[in-house]
Amino acid sequence: MFLAAGLDRLQRKERGSALMAVLGVMAVTLVIGMTVTAATVNSLGVTSSSRASVQARAAAEAGVDVAAVGLQTAGSCAAVSHVYTSAVGAVPKYSAVIEYQAGAGWTAGCPTTTTSQVRIRSTGYAEANGVAGATSGDTEKVEALYDYIPAYPGIPQIAATGAAIYAETFAATHSQFGIVDPIITDSILADVQVGHGDIDIDCKTNGGIAGSVMAGDGSIILNNCDVTGSIHASKNVTLTGGTVQGDVIASGTVTVGGTVNGSIWAGGNTTVSSSTVKKSIILAGTATSVATVTAGSTVMGDLLSSGTATVATGAVQGTVRTGVGSLTPPPAPVIPSWVDVPYPYASPASAAWFATSTWKGQGYVEIPWAGAPASCSIKNLEAEWIKDLVVPTVVNALNCPNGITTESSIKPIALNANVAIIAKSFTITKLEATGVGGSRKLWLIVPDNTADHAPTCVPPGDIYLNNETNTDVTLSVMVYTPCNILIDRNNWRGQLYGAKVQFNQQAQMNFAPVGIPGVNLGGPAPTPPIPAHLGSRTSFRDLS
């Protein structure tokens, strides 16, 4: 009985202990569950945040790429008010803001002509945002820096009528040289083109070249020359004194000791010494190329060098940038190939050929040289018959075995029509020629009958413009020969086109475009200048 009562009391004391055990197990399970849940939620947040960050970073980079492409399209930046934004609802979603550096800090906006660097700051947005409060990766910001390359100089071009002087080769140094353009409007330039070899000219006092100078396969050396146009060489350029109104472009080195009112664009070392360059210098060479601007010089624009630069304090008014990538080297001049001008037959055998020639197509008639072959040396009034020509005329003098010669006693010749004289050579001495009834044209042509786009000289072939051979403002003369042209102490007006051209003794030439009827003596179609554009990326970083 007592045992039963004790057991009963013991049982009553232990009643509910199982519940406590169950509650303990439940509590432990709850804690574990909450821990697992918290870990799961946290992991989900981290995972979604990482995913969002990757998406947002990719979107930000896409914004940079879109903006960079847009900056290379004319008018694109202005059209979007310097902010490139993705379309509504589009993926990836971004907003890229353009800023530029022009020497006075960063400015929001599209690049200007004085811009040296461009900065693109782009914000990208995740396609799927982070969850569980993990929003740090929903947006990402990046920044890209680019060099900004100013506009390159334009390449000189030649009209269809040809240059003032075209030569396959230019004879050595020309001292006391002058080629001027006092009559023709300023829009027509008296250009000098040389296909092969150097151009070495020492201009006379106050003399110069009223156009551009181009060397297709050589260097250009000018001393005290004022050049109205630009200078373009496939090799080097050296200027001592004088002023170049246009640009200086050279695939090789450039040395300037004068004034350049335009820019310098070089492929090799560039030195500006005691000089003024009113625009920029672009040295598009290698990493070892050096641009040097000495004390006493002024460069009013920027200096960009693919290599290094040595610049006197204050000599460059713009920005000096070195190690600039993506600079475009200057192209070599494109000098037109030699144009063969045939006239294969002497009179009268030439009649059938002439009937289908460009001369005939331009309205010219053909006559033989009066008195050939006996009277091919002209003196006194023996050329008076030329003034009686009143329609455009080709005078065939190929029956003169040694060409046409004028003697010092020849009287002035007045032309009442445009006249072309075709001969095996010309020696012109003390000829005074004028036009009557308006501006007239005269051609002195030694034909090139070999169709190979190269001068084929058949002796005697040369053209000599000797002492005091002058033409006035009423007459323009085109001189053509596949041999040599020598001009000596004259005041010549017109054009020279020869295999080799030689100026002597203060010869001066007044350029007037004449050309040859039906013949294109010009160069290729104009090449538009390379505009200012985005250069190489120099920096890329996260801003988030």
Coordinates of C-alpha atoms in Angstrom, one line a residue:
M1 CA 0.0 0.0 0.0
F2 CA 2.7 2.4 0.9
L3 CA 4.6 1.3 -2.2
A4 CA 1.7 2.0 -4.4
A5 CA 1.2 5.4 -2.8
G6 CA 4.8 6.3 -3.3
L7 CA 4.7 5.3 -6.9
D8 CA 1.6 7.3 -7.3
R9 CA 3.2 10.4 -5.8
L10 CA 6.3 9.9 -8.0
Q11 CA 4.2 9.6 -11.1
R12 CA 2.4 12.8 -10.2
K13 CA 5.7 14.6 -9.7
E14 CA 7.0 13.5 -13.2
R15 CA 3.8 14.4 -14.9
G16 CA 4.6 17.1 -17.8
S17 CA 8.3 16.3 -18.1
A18 CA 7.8 14.8 -21.6
L19 CA 6.2 18.1 -22.6
M20 CA 9.3 20.0 -21.5
A21 CA 11.4 17.6 -23.6
V22 CA 9.2 18.2 -26.6
L23 CA 9.3 21.9 -26.1
G24 CA 13.0 21.8 -25.9
V25 CA 13.3 19.8 -29.1
M26 CA 10.9 22.2 -30.8
A27 CA 12.9 25.2 -29.7
V28 CA 16.1 23.7 -31.0
T29 CA 14.4 22.9 -34.3
L30 CA 13.0 26.4 -34.5
V31 CA 16.4 27.9 -33.9
I32 CA 17.9 25.7 -36.6
G33 CA 15.1 26.5 -39.0
M34 CA 15.5 30.3 -38.4
T35 CA 19.2 30.0 -38.9
V36 CA 18.8 28.1 -42.1
T37 CA 16.1 30.5 -43.3
A38 CA 18.3 33.5 -42.4
A39 CA 21.2 32.0 -44.2
T40 CA 19.1 31.2 -47.2
V41 CA 17.6 34.7 -47.4
N42 CA 21.1 36.2 -47.0
S43 CA 22.5 34.0 -49.7
L44 CA 19.7 34.9 -52.0
G45 CA 20.3 38.6 -51.3
V46 CA 24.0 38.2 -52.0
T47 CA 23.4 36.2 -55.1
S48 CA 20.8 38.6 -56.5
S49 CA 23.1 41.6 -55.6
S50 CA 26.0 40.0 -57.4
R51 CA 23.8 39.3 -60.4
A52 CA 22.5 42.9 -60.4
S53 CA 26.0 44.3 -60.1
V54 CA 27.2 42.3 -63.1
Q55 CA 24.1 43.5 -65.1
A56 CA 24.5 47.1 -64.1
R57 CA 28.3 47.1 -64.8
A58 CA 27.6 45.6 -68.3
A59 CA 25.0 48.3 -68.9
A60 CA 27.3 51.1 -67.8
E61 CA 30.0 49.8 -70.2
A62 CA 27.4 49.6 -72.9
G63 CA 26.7 53.3 -72.3
V64 CA 30.3 54.1 -72.7
D65 CA 30.5 52.2 -76.0
V66 CA 27.4 53.9 -77.3
A67 CA 28.6 57.3 -76.4
A68 CA 32.1 56.7 -77.9
V69 CA 30.5 55.6 -81.2
G70 CA 28.1 58.6 -81.1
L71 CA 31.0 61.0 -80.6
Q72 CA 32.5 59.8 -83.9
T73 CA 29.3 60.6 -85.8
A74 CA 28.9 64.2 -86.8
G75 CA 26.0 65.9 -85.0
S76 CA 25.2 62.9 -82.7
C77 CA 26.4 64.5 -79.5
A78 CA 24.5 67.7 -80.0
A79 CA 21.3 65.8 -81.0
V80 CA 21.2 64.1 -77.6
S81 CA 22.3 67.2 -75.6
H82 CA 25.5 65.4 -74.6
V83 CA 23.6 62.6 -72.7
Y84 CA 23.3 59.2 -74.3
T85 CA 20.4 57.3 -72.7
S86 CA 18.9 53.9 -73.6
A87 CA 15.4 53.8 -74.9
V88 CA 12.5 53.4 -72.5
G89 CA 12.2 49.7 -71.5
A90 CA 15.3 48.7 -73.4
V91 CA 17.9 46.4 -72.0
P92 CA 20.6 47.2 -71.1
K93 CA 19.6 50.4 -69.4
Y94 CA 22.2 53.2 -69.1
S95 CA 22.8 56.9 -69.1
A96 CA 26.1 58.3 -70.3
V97 CA 27.1 61.9 -69.8
I98 CA 29.8 63.6 -72.0
E99 CA 32.2 66.1 -70.5
Y100 CA 35.2 67.7 -72.2
Q101 CA 38.5 69.3 -71.1
A102 CA 39.6 72.5 -72.9
G103 CA 42.1 73.9 -70.5
A104 CA 39.7 75.2 -67.8
G105 CA 38.5 72.1 -66.0
W106 CA 35.8 69.6 -67.0
T107 CA 32.7 71.0 -68.7
A108 CA 29.5 69.0 -69.4
G109 CA 28.8 69.2 -73.1
C110 CA 29.9 68.2 -76.5
P111 CA 33.6 68.6 -77.6
T112 CA 34.7 71.9 -79.1
T113 CA 37.5 72.8 -81.4
T114 CA 39.8 73.5 -78.4
T115 CA 39.0 70.2 -76.7
S116 CA 42.0 68.1 -75.6
Q117 CA 40.3 65.3 -73.7
V118 CA 36.8 63.8 -73.4
R119 CA 35.3 62.1 -70.3
I120 CA 32.4 59.7 -70.5
R121 CA 30.6 59.0 -67.2
S122 CA 28.1 56.2 -67.5
T123 CA 25.5 54.8 -65.1
G124 CA 24.2 51.3 -65.7
Y125 CA 21.1 49.8 -64.2
A126 CA 20.5 46.1 -63.4
E127 CA 17.8 44.3 -65.4
A128 CA 16.8 42.5 -62.2
N129 CA 17.4 44.3 -58.9
G130 CA 18.8 42.6 -55.8
V131 CA 16.3 41.1 -53.3
A132 CA 16.1 41.0 -49.5
G133 CA 17.4 44.6 -49.3
A134 CA 20.5 43.8 -51.2
T135 CA 20.4 46.9 -53.5
S136 CA 24.1 47.9 -53.6
G137 CA 24.5 46.3 -57.0
D138 CA 21.4 47.8 -58.7
T139 CA 23.4 50.6 -60.2
E140 CA 27.0 50.9 -61.3
K141 CA 29.0 53.9 -62.5
V142 CA 32.1 53.9 -64.7
E143 CA 34.3 56.6 -66.2
A144 CA 36.3 56.5 -69.4
L145 CA 38.9 59.1 -70.6
Y146 CA 39.8 59.6 -74.2
D147 CA 42.3 61.8 -76.1
Y148 CA 40.5 64.2 -78.4
I149 CA 42.3 64.7 -81.7
P150 CA 41.9 68.1 -83.4
A151 CA 41.1 68.4 -87.1
Y152 CA 43.9 67.5 -89.4
P153 CA 45.0 69.9 -92.2
G154 CA 43.4 69.5 -95.6
I155 CA 45.4 68.1 -98.5
P156 CA 46.2 70.5 -101.3
Q157 CA 44.4 69.8 -104.5
I158 CA 45.0 70.7 -108.2
A159 CA 42.4 72.0 -110.6
A160 CA 41.8 70.2 -114.0
T161 CA 43.8 73.0 -115.7
G162 CA 46.9 71.8 -113.8
A163 CA 49.5 73.4 -111.6
A164 CA 51.4 76.6 -112.4
I165 CA 54.5 74.3 -112.7
Y166 CA 54.4 70.6 -113.2
A167 CA 57.7 68.7 -113.5
E168 CA 58.7 65.1 -113.2
T169 CA 61.9 66.4 -111.7
F170 CA 62.9 69.8 -110.6
A171 CA 66.5 71.0 -111.3
A172 CA 68.7 71.6 -108.3
T173 CA 68.6 74.9 -106.3
H174 CA 66.6 77.7 -107.9
S175 CA 68.0 81.0 -106.6
Q176 CA 66.2 84.3 -106.9
F177 CA 62.9 82.6 -107.7
G178 CA 59.5 84.1 -107.9
I179 CA 56.1 82.7 -109.0
V180 CA 53.4 85.3 -108.3
D181 CA 49.8 85.8 -109.2
P182 CA 49.0 89.5 -109.4
I183 CA 46.2 89.3 -111.8
I184 CA 44.1 86.2 -111.1
T185 CA 41.7 86.2 -108.1
D186 CA 43.0 84.9 -104.8
S187 CA 40.8 81.7 -105.2
I188 CA 43.2 80.4 -107.9
L189 CA 46.6 79.3 -106.6
A190 CA 49.8 79.1 -108.5
D191 CA 50.8 75.6 -107.4
V192 CA 54.1 73.8 -108.0
Q193 CA 54.0 70.0 -108.4
V194 CA 57.1 67.8 -108.7
G195 CA 56.8 64.1 -109.2
H196 CA 60.3 63.0 -108.3
G197 CA 63.2 64.5 -106.5
D198 CA 63.6 67.5 -104.1
I199 CA 62.3 71.0 -104.5
D200 CA 65.0 73.5 -103.4
I201 CA 64.1 77.1 -103.9
D202 CA 65.7 80.4 -102.7
C203 CA 63.1 83.1 -103.3
K204 CA 64.2 86.6 -104.4
T205 CA 63.6 89.6 -102.1
N206 CA 59.8 90.0 -101.6
G207 CA 59.3 87.0 -103.9
G208 CA 57.5 83.8 -103.3
I209 CA 55.0 81.2 -104.5
A210 CA 51.4 82.2 -104.9
G211 CA 50.1 78.7 -104.3
S212 CA 51.0 75.3 -102.8
V213 CA 54.2 73.3 -103.2
M214 CA 54.0 69.5 -103.5
A215 CA 56.8 67.0 -103.8
G216 CA 55.5 63.5 -104.7
D217 CA 58.8 61.7 -104.0
G218 CA 61.2 64.1 -102.3
S219 CA 61.8 66.9 -99.8
I220 CA 61.0 70.6 -99.9
I221 CA 63.6 73.2 -98.9
L222 CA 62.5 76.8 -99.1
N223 CA 64.6 79.9 -98.2
N224 CA 62.9 83.2 -97.7
C225 CA 59.8 82.1 -99.6
D226 CA 56.3 83.5 -98.9
V227 CA 53.9 80.7 -99.9
T228 CA 50.2 81.5 -100.4
G229 CA 49.0 77.9 -100.2
S230 CA 50.3 74.9 -98.3
I231 CA 53.4 72.7 -98.4
H232 CA 53.2 68.9 -98.8
A233 CA 56.1 66.6 -99.1
S234 CA 56.5 62.8 -99.1
K235 CA 59.8 63.2 -97.2
N236 CA 61.1 66.2 -95.2
V237 CA 60.3 70.0 -95.1
T238 CA 62.8 72.7 -94.2
L239 CA 61.7 76.3 -94.1
T240 CA 64.1 79.2 -93.4
G241 CA 62.4 82.6 -93.3
G242 CA 59.3 83.5 -95.2
T243 CA 55.6 82.8 -94.4
V244 CA 53.4 79.9 -95.3
Q245 CA 49.8 81.0 -95.3
G246 CA 48.5 77.4 -95.3
D247 CA 49.7 74.2 -93.6
V248 CA 52.9 72.3 -93.6
I249 CA 52.5 68.5 -94.2
A250 CA 55.4 66.1 -94.4
S251 CA 55.7 62.3 -94.1
G252 CA 59.2 62.9 -92.7
T253 CA 60.7 65.6 -90.5
V254 CA 59.7 69.2 -90.4
T255 CA 62.1 72.1 -89.5
V256 CA 60.6 75.5 -89.3
G257 CA 62.4 78.8 -89.0
G258 CA 59.7 81.2 -90.2
T259 CA 55.9 81.6 -89.9
V260 CA 53.2 79.1 -90.5
N261 CA 49.7 80.5 -90.4
G262 CA 48.2 77.1 -90.4
S263 CA 49.1 73.8 -88.7
I264 CA 52.1 71.4 -89.0
W265 CA 51.3 67.8 -89.6
A266 CA 54.4 65.6 -89.6
G267 CA 55.4 61.9 -89.5
G268 CA 58.9 62.6 -88.1
N269 CA 60.8 64.8 -85.6
T270 CA 59.5 68.4 -85.7
T271 CA 61.5 71.4 -84.7
V272 CA 60.1 75.0 -84.4
S273 CA 62.9 77.5 -83.8
S274 CA 62.3 81.2 -83.4
S275 CA 59.1 80.8 -85.3
T276 CA 55.4 81.2 -85.1
V277 CA 52.8 78.5 -85.8
K278 CA 49.3 80.0 -85.6
K279 CA 47.4 76.7 -85.2
S280 CA 48.5 73.3 -84.0
I281 CA 51.3 70.8 -84.3
I282 CA 50.5 67.1 -84.8
L283 CA 53.5 64.8 -84.8
A284 CA 52.1 61.4 -85.8
G285 CA 55.3 59.4 -85.8
T286 CA 56.5 56.7 -83.3
A287 CA 57.0 56.6 -79.6
T288 CA 60.6 57.8 -80.1
S289 CA 59.6 60.9 -82.2
V290 CA 60.4 64.3 -80.6
A291 CA 58.6 67.6 -81.1
T292 CA 60.8 70.6 -80.1
V293 CA 59.6 74.2 -79.7
T294 CA 62.5 76.5 -78.7
A295 CA 62.5 79.7 -76.7
G296 CA 61.4 82.7 -78.9
S297 CA 58.8 80.5 -80.7
T298 CA 55.0 80.6 -80.4
V299 CA 52.6 77.8 -81.1
M300 CA 49.1 79.3 -80.7
G301 CA 47.3 75.9 -80.8
D302 CA 47.9 72.5 -79.2
L303 CA 51.0 70.3 -79.6
L304 CA 50.2 66.6 -79.9
S305 CA 53.1 64.1 -80.2
S306 CA 53.1 60.3 -80.5
G307 CA 56.4 60.4 -78.7
T308 CA 57.8 63.1 -76.5
A309 CA 58.1 66.9 -76.6
T310 CA 60.7 69.5 -75.5
V311 CA 59.0 72.8 -75.1
A312 CA 60.3 76.1 -73.9
T313 CA 58.3 77.6 -71.0
G314 CA 55.2 79.4 -72.4
A315 CA 56.0 78.6 -76.0
V316 CA 52.8 76.6 -76.6
Q317 CA 49.6 78.5 -75.8
G318 CA 47.4 75.4 -76.0
T319 CA 47.8 72.0 -74.5
V320 CA 50.9 69.9 -74.8
R321 CA 50.1 66.2 -75.0
T322 CA 52.7 63.4 -75.4
G323 CA 52.5 59.7 -76.0
V324 CA 49.2 60.3 -77.8
G325 CA 47.9 57.1 -79.5
S326 CA 45.8 56.8 -82.7
L327 CA 47.4 59.8 -84.4
T328 CA 47.1 59.4 -88.2
P329 CA 50.4 59.8 -90.1
P330 CA 50.2 62.3 -93.0
P331 CA 49.7 60.8 -96.4
A332 CA 52.2 61.3 -99.2
P333 CA 51.1 63.8 -101.9
V334 CA 49.3 62.3 -104.8
I335 CA 51.0 63.9 -107.8
P336 CA 49.0 63.2 -111.0
S337 CA 50.8 60.9 -113.5
W338 CA 52.4 62.5 -116.5
V339 CA 49.8 63.3 -119.2
D340 CA 50.9 62.4 -122.7
V341 CA 49.8 65.0 -125.3
P342 CA 50.3 63.5 -128.7
Y343 CA 50.5 65.1 -132.1
P344 CA 52.0 62.3 -134.3
Y345 CA 52.0 63.7 -137.8
A346 CA 53.5 66.7 -139.6
S347 CA 51.3 68.5 -142.2
P348 CA 49.7 67.4 -144.5
A349 CA 49.7 63.9 -143.1
S350 CA 48.1 65.2 -139.9
A351 CA 44.8 66.1 -141.5
A352 CA 43.0 62.8 -140.9
W353 CA 44.3 62.5 -137.4
F354 CA 43.4 66.1 -136.6
A355 CA 39.8 65.5 -137.7
T356 CA 39.2 63.2 -134.7
S357 CA 41.5 65.0 -132.2
T358 CA 40.4 66.9 -129.1
W359 CA 41.6 70.1 -130.7
K360 CA 39.1 69.7 -133.5
G361 CA 36.5 68.8 -130.9
Q362 CA 37.2 72.1 -129.1
G363 CA 36.6 74.1 -132.3
Y364 CA 40.2 74.5 -133.6
V365 CA 41.4 74.4 -137.2
E366 CA 44.8 73.3 -138.4
I367 CA 47.3 75.1 -140.7
P368 CA 50.9 74.3 -141.5
W369 CA 53.7 76.6 -140.3
A370 CA 54.3 79.2 -143.1
G371 CA 57.5 78.6 -144.9
A372 CA 58.5 75.3 -143.2
P373 CA 61.0 73.8 -143.3
A374 CA 63.1 76.7 -144.7
S375 CA 61.8 79.5 -142.5
C376 CA 61.7 78.1 -138.9
S377 CA 63.9 80.8 -137.4
I378 CA 61.9 84.1 -137.0
K379 CA 63.2 87.6 -137.0
N380 CA 61.9 91.1 -137.6
L381 CA 58.3 90.9 -138.9
E382 CA 58.4 87.3 -140.2
A383 CA 55.7 86.2 -137.7
E384 CA 53.3 89.0 -138.7
W385 CA 51.0 86.4 -140.4
I386 CA 50.1 85.0 -136.9
K387 CA 48.2 88.2 -136.1
D388 CA 45.9 87.5 -139.1
L389 CA 44.5 84.3 -137.4
V390 CA 41.1 85.2 -136.2
V391 CA 39.7 81.7 -135.2
P392 CA 41.2 79.2 -132.8
T393 CA 44.1 77.7 -134.7
V394 CA 46.6 74.9 -134.4
V395 CA 49.8 75.7 -136.3
N396 CA 51.6 72.5 -137.2
A397 CA 55.4 73.2 -137.3
L398 CA 56.6 69.6 -137.1
N399 CA 58.2 70.0 -140.6
C400 CA 60.8 72.3 -138.9
P401 CA 63.5 69.7 -138.2
N402 CA 65.1 71.7 -135.3
G403 CA 61.9 73.3 -134.1
I404 CA 61.0 77.0 -133.9
T405 CA 63.5 79.7 -133.0
T406 CA 62.9 83.4 -132.5
E407 CA 65.9 85.8 -133.0
S408 CA 66.5 88.9 -130.8
S409 CA 65.3 91.2 -133.7
I410 CA 61.8 89.8 -133.7
K411 CA 59.1 92.3 -133.4
P412 CA 56.2 92.1 -130.9
I413 CA 53.4 89.6 -131.8
A414 CA 49.8 90.3 -131.2
L415 CA 47.3 87.5 -131.2
N416 CA 43.7 88.0 -132.3
A417 CA 42.7 84.4 -131.5
N418 CA 43.8 81.5 -129.4
V419 CA 46.8 79.8 -131.1
A420 CA 48.6 76.5 -130.5
I421 CA 52.0 75.9 -132.1
I422 CA 53.2 72.3 -132.3
A423 CA 56.9 71.9 -132.9
K424 CA 59.9 69.6 -132.2
S425 CA 61.4 72.3 -129.9
F426 CA 61.3 76.0 -129.1
T427 CA 64.0 78.5 -128.5
I428 CA 62.4 81.9 -127.7
T429 CA 64.5 85.0 -127.3
K430 CA 63.2 88.5 -126.6
L431 CA 59.7 87.8 -127.6
E432 CA 57.0 90.3 -126.6
A433 CA 53.6 88.8 -127.1
T434 CA 50.1 90.3 -126.3
G435 CA 46.5 89.4 -126.9
V436 CA 44.0 91.6 -128.8
G437 CA 40.3 91.8 -128.2
G438 CA 40.3 90.1 -124.8
S439 CA 42.4 87.6 -122.9
R440 CA 44.1 85.2 -125.4
K441 CA 45.8 81.9 -125.0
L442 CA 49.0 80.6 -126.7
W443 CA 50.3 77.0 -126.5
L444 CA 53.9 76.0 -127.2
I445 CA 53.8 72.2 -127.4
V446 CA 56.4 69.6 -128.1
P447 CA 54.2 66.5 -128.4
D448 CA 54.6 63.2 -126.4
N449 CA 53.5 60.5 -128.8
T450 CA 54.2 57.5 -126.5
A451 CA 51.1 56.6 -124.5
D452 CA 52.8 55.4 -121.3
H453 CA 52.0 58.2 -118.7
A454 CA 55.7 59.0 -118.6
P455 CA 57.6 61.7 -120.4
T456 CA 59.2 60.3 -123.6
C457 CA 61.7 62.9 -124.8
V458 CA 62.7 62.8 -128.5
P459 CA 65.5 65.3 -129.3
P460 CA 65.7 68.2 -129.8
G461 CA 62.6 68.4 -127.6
D462 CA 63.6 71.2 -125.2
I463 CA 62.0 74.6 -124.7
Y464 CA 64.2 77.6 -123.9
L465 CA 62.6 80.8 -122.8
N466 CA 65.6 83.1 -122.9
N467 CA 66.4 86.7 -122.2
E468 CA 63.5 89.1 -121.9
T469 CA 60.8 86.9 -123.2
N470 CA 57.7 88.6 -121.7
T471 CA 53.9 88.3 -121.9
D472 CA 51.5 90.8 -120.5
V473 CA 48.1 90.5 -118.8
T474 CA 46.3 90.0 -122.1
L475 CA 48.0 86.7 -122.9
S476 CA 48.5 83.4 -121.1
V477 CA 50.9 80.8 -122.4
M478 CA 51.0 77.1 -121.8
V479 CA 54.4 75.5 -122.3
Y480 CA 54.5 71.7 -122.7
T481 CA 57.3 69.3 -123.5
P482 CA 58.4 65.8 -122.4
C483 CA 61.9 67.1 -122.3
N484 CA 63.4 70.2 -120.5
I485 CA 62.1 73.7 -119.9
L486 CA 64.5 76.5 -119.1
I487 CA 63.2 79.9 -118.2
D488 CA 65.7 82.7 -117.9
R489 CA 65.3 86.4 -116.9
N490 CA 61.7 86.6 -118.0
N491 CA 58.3 87.8 -116.9
W492 CA 56.3 84.9 -118.0
R493 CA 52.5 84.5 -117.6
G494 CA 50.9 81.1 -117.8
Q495 CA 51.9 77.5 -117.0
L496 CA 54.9 75.2 -117.4
Y497 CA 54.6 71.5 -117.9
G498 CA 57.8 69.6 -118.5
A499 CA 59.9 66.5 -117.6
K500 CA 62.4 68.9 -116.0
V501 CA 62.0 72.6 -115.2
Q502 CA 64.9 75.0 -114.6
F503 CA 64.7 78.6 -113.5
N504 CA 67.7 80.9 -113.8
Q505 CA 68.6 84.6 -113.2
Q506 CA 65.7 86.1 -111.4
A507 CA 63.1 84.5 -113.6
Q508 CA 59.6 85.4 -112.5
M509 CA 56.4 83.7 -113.5
N510 CA 52.8 85.1 -113.3
F511 CA 50.4 82.1 -113.1
A512 CA 47.3 82.1 -115.2
P513 CA 45.4 78.8 -115.7
V514 CA 45.5 77.7 -119.4
G515 CA 45.5 73.9 -119.5
I516 CA 45.2 72.0 -122.7
P517 CA 41.8 71.7 -124.5
G518 CA 40.1 68.4 -123.8
V519 CA 42.9 67.3 -121.4
N520 CA 42.7 66.9 -117.6
L521 CA 46.0 68.0 -116.0
G522 CA 44.6 68.0 -112.5
G523 CA 44.9 65.5 -109.7
P524 CA 42.5 63.0 -108.1
A525 CA 39.2 64.0 -106.5
P526 CA 39.6 66.2 -103.4
T527 CA 40.1 64.3 -100.1
P528 CA 38.0 65.8 -97.3
P529 CA 40.1 66.8 -94.3
I530 CA 40.0 64.4 -91.3
P531 CA 37.7 66.2 -88.8
A532 CA 38.3 66.4 -85.1
H533 CA 37.6 63.1 -83.5
L534 CA 37.9 60.8 -80.5
G535 CA 41.3 59.3 -80.0
S536 CA 42.5 56.4 -77.9
R537 CA 41.1 55.5 -74.5
T538 CA 43.6 56.5 -71.9
S539 CA 41.8 55.5 -68.7
F540 CA 38.8 53.4 -67.5
R541 CA 37.7 53.1 -63.8
D542 CA 34.8 52.3 -61.5
L543 CA 33.0 55.1 -59.7
S544 CA 30.6 53.1 -57.7

